[in-house]
Coordinates of C-alpha atoms in Angstrom, one line a residue:
M1 CA -68.8 -96.5 -28.1
T2 CA -67.0 -98.7 -25.9
L3 CA -63.8 -99.5 -25.6
Q4 CA -62.5 -102.9 -24.0
I5 CA -59.7 -104.8 -23.6
N6 CA -59.5 -108.2 -23.3
Q7 CA -58.6 -111.2 -22.1
P8 CA -56.9 -114.0 -24.4
E9 CA -59.0 -116.6 -25.2
E10 CA -58.6 -120.1 -24.2
K11 CA -57.8 -122.8 -26.0
H12 CA -60.0 -125.5 -26.6
H13 CA -58.3 -129.3 -26.6
V14 CA -60.7 -131.3 -29.0
D15 CA -60.8 -134.2 -29.3
A16 CA -59.6 -137.2 -32.4
W17 CA -63.5 -137.9 -32.3
E18 CA -64.6 -134.6 -32.3
R19 CA -62.0 -133.3 -34.6
L20 CA -62.8 -136.1 -37.1
G21 CA -66.4 -135.7 -36.5
W22 CA -67.0 -134.9 -40.2
I23 CA -66.9 -138.2 -41.8
W24 CA -69.9 -140.1 -39.4
T25 CA -71.0 -137.0 -41.9
L26 CA -70.1 -138.1 -45.3
L27 CA -70.1 -142.0 -43.9
F28 CA -73.9 -141.6 -43.5
L29 CA -74.8 -140.3 -47.1
L30 CA -73.3 -142.3 -48.5
S31 CA -75.0 -145.0 -46.6
V32 CA -77.8 -143.2 -48.3
L33 CA -76.1 -143.0 -51.5
V34 CA -74.8 -146.4 -52.1
S35 CA -78.2 -148.1 -50.5
L36 CA -80.1 -145.7 -52.8
F37 CA -78.8 -146.4 -55.5
F38 CA -78.6 -150.6 -54.8
A39 CA -82.0 -150.5 -54.0
L40 CA -83.1 -148.7 -57.1
R41 CA -81.6 -150.9 -59.4
N42 CA -83.4 -153.6 -58.5
D43 CA -86.5 -154.6 -60.5
R44 CA -88.8 -156.3 -58.7
M45 CA -89.6 -152.4 -56.7
D46 CA -92.5 -151.0 -57.9
P47 CA -92.5 -147.6 -59.4
D48 CA -94.2 -146.3 -56.0
S49 CA -91.6 -148.0 -53.6
R50 CA -88.8 -146.3 -56.0
R51 CA -90.7 -142.6 -54.9
L52 CA -90.8 -143.5 -51.9
S53 CA -87.5 -143.7 -51.5
W54 CA -86.6 -141.3 -53.1
L55 CA -89.1 -139.4 -50.4
L56 CA -87.5 -140.7 -47.5
C57 CA -84.1 -141.1 -48.3
I58 CA -84.3 -136.7 -49.4
L59 CA -86.0 -136.1 -46.0
L60 CA -83.4 -138.3 -43.8
L61 CA -80.5 -136.4 -45.2
I62 CA -82.6 -133.4 -45.4
I63 CA -82.9 -134.1 -41.4
H64 CA -79.1 -134.6 -40.6
T65 CA -77.7 -131.8 -42.3
G66 CA -80.3 -129.7 -39.1
V67 CA -78.4 -132.0 -36.8
V68 CA -75.2 -130.7 -38.0
Y69 CA -75.8 -127.9 -37.9
F70 CA -77.2 -127.8 -34.6
I71 CA -74.2 -129.7 -33.3
R72 CA -71.5 -126.8 -35.2
R73 CA -73.4 -123.9 -33.2
R74 CA -72.4 -125.9 -29.9
P75 CA -69.9 -128.1 -31.2
D76 CA -69.2 -128.2 -26.3
N77 CA -71.8 -129.4 -25.1
F78 CA -74.4 -130.5 -27.6
R79 CA -75.1 -133.9 -26.4
E80 CA -76.7 -132.2 -23.4
Y81 CA -79.3 -130.8 -26.0
Q82 CA -80.9 -135.0 -25.2
L83 CA -84.6 -134.2 -25.8
P84 CA -84.4 -133.5 -29.8
L85 CA -81.2 -135.2 -30.3
A86 CA -83.4 -137.8 -28.3
V87 CA -86.6 -136.9 -31.4
Y88 CA -83.9 -137.6 -34.3
V89 CA -82.8 -140.0 -33.5
A90 CA -86.2 -141.6 -33.5
T91 CA -87.2 -140.2 -36.6
L92 CA -83.8 -141.6 -38.0
L93 CA -84.8 -145.3 -36.9
A94 CA -88.1 -144.7 -38.0
I95 CA -87.0 -144.2 -41.6
T96 CA -84.2 -147.0 -42.0
I97 CA -87.2 -150.0 -40.7
W98 CA -89.1 -148.2 -43.4
L99 CA -86.6 -148.4 -45.9
I100 CA -85.5 -151.1 -44.6
S101 CA -88.6 -153.0 -45.7
L102 CA -88.5 -150.7 -49.2
D103 CA -85.5 -153.2 -50.2
D104 CA -82.5 -154.8 -48.1
A105 CA -80.0 -152.3 -50.0
F106 CA -80.8 -150.3 -47.4
Y107 CA -79.6 -152.8 -44.7
F108 CA -76.4 -150.6 -45.3
L109 CA -77.7 -147.5 -43.5
L110 CA -77.7 -150.0 -39.9
F111 CA -73.8 -149.1 -40.2
T112 CA -74.1 -145.1 -39.7
A113 CA -77.3 -145.6 -37.9
Y114 CA -75.4 -147.4 -34.8
G115 CA -72.6 -144.8 -34.4
Q116 CA -74.9 -141.9 -35.3
I117 CA -77.0 -143.8 -31.8
F118 CA -74.2 -144.1 -29.6
S119 CA -72.4 -140.9 -30.6
L120 CA -75.4 -138.1 -29.7
L121 CA -77.0 -140.5 -26.3
H122 CA -76.4 -140.6 -23.2
M123 CA -76.0 -144.3 -22.9
R124 CA -79.0 -144.7 -20.4
L125 CA -81.0 -143.6 -24.8
A126 CA -78.9 -145.3 -26.1
I127 CA -78.6 -149.2 -25.6
P128 CA -82.3 -148.8 -25.7
A129 CA -82.1 -147.1 -28.7
M130 CA -79.9 -149.5 -29.4
L131 CA -82.7 -152.9 -29.0
I132 CA -84.8 -150.8 -31.0
L133 CA -83.5 -151.2 -33.8
T134 CA -82.0 -154.6 -33.7
T135 CA -85.1 -156.4 -32.2
A136 CA -87.3 -154.5 -35.6
V137 CA -84.2 -155.8 -38.0
A138 CA -84.0 -158.9 -36.9
V139 CA -88.6 -158.8 -36.8
S140 CA -88.2 -157.6 -40.7
Q141 CA -85.7 -159.9 -41.8
A142 CA -87.5 -163.2 -39.8
R143 CA -91.0 -162.0 -41.2
A144 CA -89.1 -162.0 -44.6
E145 CA -87.3 -165.2 -45.2
G146 CA -90.2 -167.2 -42.3
I147 CA -88.4 -167.7 -40.0
A148 CA -90.3 -168.4 -37.2
L149 CA -89.0 -166.3 -33.7
S150 CA -88.3 -168.2 -30.3
W151 CA -85.5 -167.9 -28.2
S152 CA -83.8 -171.7 -28.8
S153 CA -83.8 -170.2 -32.9
P154 CA -80.5 -169.8 -33.6
F155 CA -81.3 -166.7 -35.6
V156 CA -82.5 -165.4 -32.0
I157 CA -79.7 -166.5 -30.2
Y158 CA -77.6 -164.4 -33.1
Y159 CA -78.9 -161.6 -32.6
V160 CA -78.8 -161.2 -29.4
A161 CA -75.3 -162.0 -28.7
G162 CA -74.4 -159.6 -31.5
S163 CA -76.2 -156.8 -29.3
L164 CA -74.9 -157.8 -26.1
G165 CA -71.4 -157.6 -27.8
G166 CA -72.8 -154.4 -29.2
I167 CA -73.0 -152.9 -25.4
F168 CA -70.0 -154.7 -24.1
M169 CA -68.2 -153.3 -26.4
A170 CA -70.9 -149.3 -26.7
F171 CA -69.5 -149.6 -22.4
W172 CA -65.7 -150.1 -23.1
I173 CA -65.4 -147.4 -25.5
Y174 CA -67.6 -144.7 -22.6
A175 CA -65.5 -145.2 -20.0
I176 CA -62.0 -145.0 -21.8
I177 CA -63.6 -141.6 -23.5
E178 CA -64.7 -140.7 -19.6
Q179 CA -61.6 -141.5 -18.5
S180 CA -60.2 -139.5 -21.2
A181 CA -62.4 -136.6 -20.4
K182 CA -61.3 -136.5 -16.0
R183 CA -57.1 -136.4 -17.5
R184 CA -57.7 -134.1 -19.5
E185 CA -59.3 -131.9 -17.0
L186 CA -57.0 -132.6 -14.4
I187 CA -54.5 -131.4 -16.7
K188 CA -56.4 -128.5 -17.3
E189 CA -56.6 -128.2 -13.9
L190 CA -52.5 -128.1 -13.4
E191 CA -51.9 -125.3 -16.4
Q192 CA -53.7 -123.9 -14.8
T193 CA -52.7 -124.0 -11.4
Q194 CA -48.9 -123.9 -13.4
S195 CA -50.2 -120.2 -14.9
N196 CA -52.1 -118.9 -11.4
L197 CA -48.6 -119.6 -10.1
A198 CA -46.3 -117.6 -12.7
A199 CA -48.5 -114.7 -12.6
A200 CA -48.6 -114.7 -8.8
E201 CA -44.4 -115.1 -8.2
R202 CA -44.4 -112.3 -11.9
R203 CA -46.7 -110.4 -9.3
E204 CA -44.8 -110.3 -6.3
G205 CA -41.8 -109.2 -7.8
Q206 CA -43.0 -106.3 -10.1
L207 CA -45.0 -105.3 -6.3
A208 CA -41.2 -106.1 -4.4
E209 CA -39.6 -104.0 -7.5
R210 CA -42.1 -100.7 -7.4
Q211 CA -41.8 -100.8 -3.4
R212 CA -37.6 -100.7 -3.9
L213 CA -38.2 -98.3 -6.2
A214 CA -40.1 -96.6 -3.8
R215 CA -38.2 -96.4 -1.0
E216 CA -34.8 -95.9 -3.6
I217 CA -36.9 -92.8 -5.2
H218 CA -38.1 -91.8 -1.4
D219 CA -34.0 -91.8 0.1
T220 CA -32.0 -90.3 -2.9
L221 CA -34.0 -88.2 -5.3
A222 CA -36.2 -86.9 -3.1
Q223 CA -33.6 -86.2 -0.5
G224 CA -31.5 -84.7 -2.8
F225 CA -34.4 -82.1 -4.5
T226 CA -34.9 -80.8 -0.6
S227 CA -31.4 -80.7 0.1
I228 CA -31.0 -78.1 -2.8
V229 CA -34.0 -76.8 -2.5
M230 CA -32.7 -76.1 1.1
H231 CA -28.8 -75.1 -0.3
L232 CA -31.2 -72.4 -2.5
E233 CA -32.7 -71.0 -0.3
A234 CA -30.1 -70.4 2.3
L235 CA -27.8 -69.2 -0.5
E236 CA -30.5 -66.2 -2.0
G237 CA -29.6 -65.3 2.1
A238 CA -26.9 -65.0 1.5
L239 CA -26.9 -62.9 -2.6
P240 CA -26.1 -59.0 -2.2
E241 CA -29.9 -57.4 -2.9
T242 CA -28.0 -55.7 -6.4
S243 CA -28.1 -59.0 -7.6
E244 CA -30.9 -59.4 -10.1
I245 CA -29.4 -61.4 -13.0
A246 CA -28.1 -64.6 -9.6
Q247 CA -31.7 -63.4 -8.3
R248 CA -33.4 -64.7 -11.2
H249 CA -31.9 -68.2 -12.3
L250 CA -31.7 -69.0 -8.3
D251 CA -35.5 -67.9 -8.2
M252 CA -35.4 -71.1 -11.5
A253 CA -33.5 -72.8 -10.5
R254 CA -35.4 -73.2 -7.8
Q255 CA -39.4 -73.5 -9.0
T256 CA -37.4 -76.4 -11.4
A257 CA -35.7 -78.3 -7.8
R258 CA -39.5 -78.3 -5.9
D259 CA -41.6 -78.9 -9.3
N260 CA -39.0 -82.4 -10.0
L261 CA -39.5 -83.5 -5.9
M262 CA -43.7 -82.8 -7.1
A263 CA -42.7 -85.6 -9.1
A264 CA -40.6 -87.7 -7.4
R265 CA -43.0 -87.2 -4.6
R266 CA -45.4 -88.1 -7.0
V267 CA -44.4 -91.2 -8.5
V268 CA -43.3 -93.1 -4.5
A269 CA -47.2 -92.4 -4.2
D270 CA -47.7 -94.0 -7.1
L271 CA -45.3 -97.1 -6.7
R272 CA -46.3 -97.0 -2.6
P273 CA -50.6 -95.6 -2.4
E274 CA -50.4 -94.9 2.1
L275 CA -53.9 -94.5 1.6
L276 CA -53.7 -98.6 1.1
E277 CA -51.3 -98.5 4.0
K278 CA -53.3 -96.9 6.4
E279 CA -56.3 -98.4 5.7
P280 CA -58.3 -101.6 4.0
L281 CA -60.2 -100.8 0.0
P282 CA -63.1 -99.8 -0.4
Q283 CA -62.0 -96.4 3.6
A284 CA -59.4 -95.2 0.6
L285 CA -61.8 -95.7 -2.1
E286 CA -64.6 -94.2 0.3
R287 CA -61.6 -91.2 1.6
V288 CA -61.2 -90.3 -2.6
V289 CA -64.8 -89.8 -3.5
S290 CA -65.1 -87.9 0.0
S291 CA -62.2 -85.5 -0.6
W292 CA -63.3 -85.5 -5.4
S293 CA -66.2 -83.8 -3.6
Q294 CA -65.9 -81.3 -0.9
E295 CA -63.0 -79.9 -3.1
T296 CA -65.0 -80.2 -6.3
G297 CA -68.6 -79.5 -5.1
I298 CA -69.5 -82.5 -7.4
Q299 CA -72.0 -85.1 -5.3
A300 CA -70.1 -88.2 -5.1
R301 CA -71.2 -91.3 -3.8
A302 CA -69.2 -94.9 -2.8
N303 CA -70.9 -97.8 -3.4
F304 CA -69.8 -101.2 -1.8
S305 CA -70.9 -104.7 -3.0
G306 CA -70.3 -108.2 -2.4
E307 CA -68.6 -109.9 0.2
A308 CA -65.0 -107.7 0.5
L309 CA -62.0 -110.2 -0.8
A310 CA -58.2 -109.4 0.6
L311 CA -56.8 -108.6 -2.8
H312 CA -53.1 -108.7 -3.9
P313 CA -51.9 -104.5 -3.7
Q314 CA -51.1 -104.4 -6.7
I315 CA -54.6 -104.9 -7.9
E316 CA -55.6 -102.9 -4.7
V317 CA -52.6 -99.4 -6.5
T318 CA -54.7 -100.3 -9.4
L319 CA -58.4 -99.9 -8.7
L320 CA -57.0 -97.5 -6.5
R321 CA -55.3 -95.2 -9.5
A322 CA -58.5 -96.1 -11.6
T323 CA -60.6 -94.1 -9.2
Q324 CA -58.6 -91.2 -9.5
E325 CA -57.8 -91.2 -12.8
A326 CA -61.5 -91.1 -14.2
L327 CA -62.3 -88.7 -11.5
S328 CA -59.6 -86.7 -12.6
N329 CA -61.3 -86.8 -16.2
I330 CA -64.5 -86.6 -15.2
R331 CA -63.7 -82.9 -13.0
K332 CA -62.8 -81.7 -17.1
H333 CA -64.4 -82.6 -18.9
A334 CA -68.2 -84.4 -17.7
Q335 CA -69.2 -81.7 -16.7
A336 CA -71.8 -83.5 -14.2
D337 CA -73.4 -82.6 -10.9
E338 CA -73.1 -86.0 -10.0
V339 CA -70.9 -89.0 -9.8
N340 CA -70.6 -92.7 -8.4
V341 CA -68.4 -95.4 -7.6
T342 CA -69.4 -98.5 -7.2
L343 CA -66.3 -101.6 -5.8
T344 CA -68.3 -104.8 -6.8
Y345 CA -67.2 -108.6 -5.1
F346 CA -67.9 -111.1 -7.7
G347 CA -66.0 -113.9 -6.2
E348 CA -63.9 -114.7 -8.7
Q349 CA -63.6 -111.4 -10.2
V350 CA -63.5 -107.3 -8.2
M351 CA -65.5 -104.5 -10.7
L352 CA -64.7 -101.4 -9.9
D353 CA -67.9 -99.2 -12.2
V354 CA -67.5 -95.0 -12.0
Q355 CA -70.6 -93.5 -13.7
D356 CA -70.7 -89.7 -14.6
N357 CA -74.2 -87.7 -15.4
G358 CA -72.2 -85.3 -17.7
I359 CA -72.2 -84.6 -21.9
G360 CA -70.4 -87.9 -22.1
L361 CA -67.3 -87.8 -24.8
S362 CA -67.9 -87.9 -28.5
R363 CA -65.9 -90.3 -30.4
S364 CA -62.5 -88.6 -31.4
R365 CA -62.4 -87.4 -27.5
L366 CA -63.1 -91.1 -25.9
N367 CA -60.1 -92.4 -28.8
G368 CA -58.4 -90.2 -28.0
A369 CA -58.3 -90.6 -24.1
A370 CA -57.1 -94.1 -24.2
G371 CA -54.9 -94.1 -27.3
Q372 CA -51.9 -91.9 -24.9
A373 CA -50.9 -90.7 -21.4
S374 CA -53.2 -88.0 -19.4
G375 CA -51.2 -85.7 -17.8
A376 CA -53.8 -85.8 -15.0
S377 CA -52.6 -85.9 -11.4
S378 CA -52.6 -88.9 -10.5
G379 CA -50.0 -89.9 -12.5
F380 CA -51.7 -92.3 -13.5
G381 CA -53.6 -91.9 -17.2
L382 CA -55.8 -94.3 -19.3
Q383 CA -53.5 -95.6 -21.7
A384 CA -51.6 -97.2 -18.3
M385 CA -54.2 -97.7 -16.2
R386 CA -54.8 -100.3 -19.5
E387 CA -51.8 -101.1 -19.7
R388 CA -51.9 -101.8 -16.5
V389 CA -55.6 -103.3 -15.7
A390 CA -54.2 -105.7 -18.9
Q391 CA -51.1 -107.7 -16.6
L392 CA -53.0 -108.2 -14.6
N393 CA -55.1 -110.7 -17.5
G394 CA -58.5 -107.6 -16.2
T395 CA -60.2 -105.9 -19.1
L396 CA -61.2 -102.2 -19.4
S397 CA -64.2 -100.3 -20.6
I398 CA -65.7 -96.9 -21.4
E399 CA -69.0 -96.0 -22.5
S400 CA -70.1 -92.4 -23.3
S401 CA -72.9 -91.1 -24.5
A402 CA -74.3 -87.6 -24.3
D403 CA -77.9 -88.7 -23.2
E404 CA -76.2 -90.8 -19.8
G405 CA -72.4 -89.2 -19.4
T406 CA -70.2 -91.7 -19.3
T407 CA -68.8 -94.8 -17.5
L408 CA -66.0 -96.2 -16.6
V409 CA -65.9 -99.7 -16.2
V410 CA -62.8 -102.3 -15.2
A411 CA -63.0 -106.4 -14.1
I412 CA -60.5 -107.5 -12.6
P413 CA -60.0 -112.0 -11.9
V414 CA -59.2 -112.5 -7.9

């Protein structure tokens, strides 16, 4: 059973030529059907050539459908798979040249064949493929018309000039696309930087507000409750011993003041943990785990992996409170005899893993724990933990089974 909070997915920018990719598929289908239609209307085509034309066109459509499916499965990086795409283009060229040898109507296939060559292959493969197709078509046409091929022949000059013009046009279009891609990456980096700056400003503002609240609560409410308790204790000494009713109300008032004083101190500790003011996060976690193990008698270890990073104070507070809440829940529900707390630094992410070997959580208890705040002593229930992790663009997951216990994982980007 897993409870997961995911970050909002980043929207993928799609260029116009990618959005209109279906037009190339439609044009290819039309070119095959139109070529086949006019070829079959040629009375001079023998029956064997007709059947072969049908078979080759069907094969071409099947192969093209497979390539379209392949591209749709990986729209962002399909051009990285040059080997299968090169095999497809080679098959496309072979079938196209074969069909052209059967009837001149299939010259119409060249319109989409050249387009697929340059849209699927990198330039180092697209240029040779284009030259092979152009040469094969030129030789086929020259033989059909009985033209002798030589470098001085206008026929050869025409095809060479056309090929050079096509190559120049291809490089020009590729340069525009590459420049557009670089500009898009720069804009994306700028937007990400702006987003990070805005998030950092929000975190700084939240941290400053939390520290201000901690000072205000400590200097007003906590001090006020302390003063009330002292006055009530002084009043208790001044009351006659026979005033039972007054004594009872006095005890209730004093207990209420003490309870609220403890609550105020918990809020202050949650807003500004004393442990993190004295030592770094790893040492603070190790102290929390060691103290908890001594109190409960449950074997617990704190483990650390990766190179420690300087984290934002709000991230450190969240990880510390998550550890305390997880340990509190283990003591209440898990019936575990071993607990492992692991803090891992991954460079761009920090991950907290709290694992026990207890009885696990039922689905109803897991959903209930995730859906409402706990009354743990830390004042930081699972619901509050989820909300705080989500504010930091992090993820929280809880996995539980009767055989393997419960694992809580908090991952926060740094």
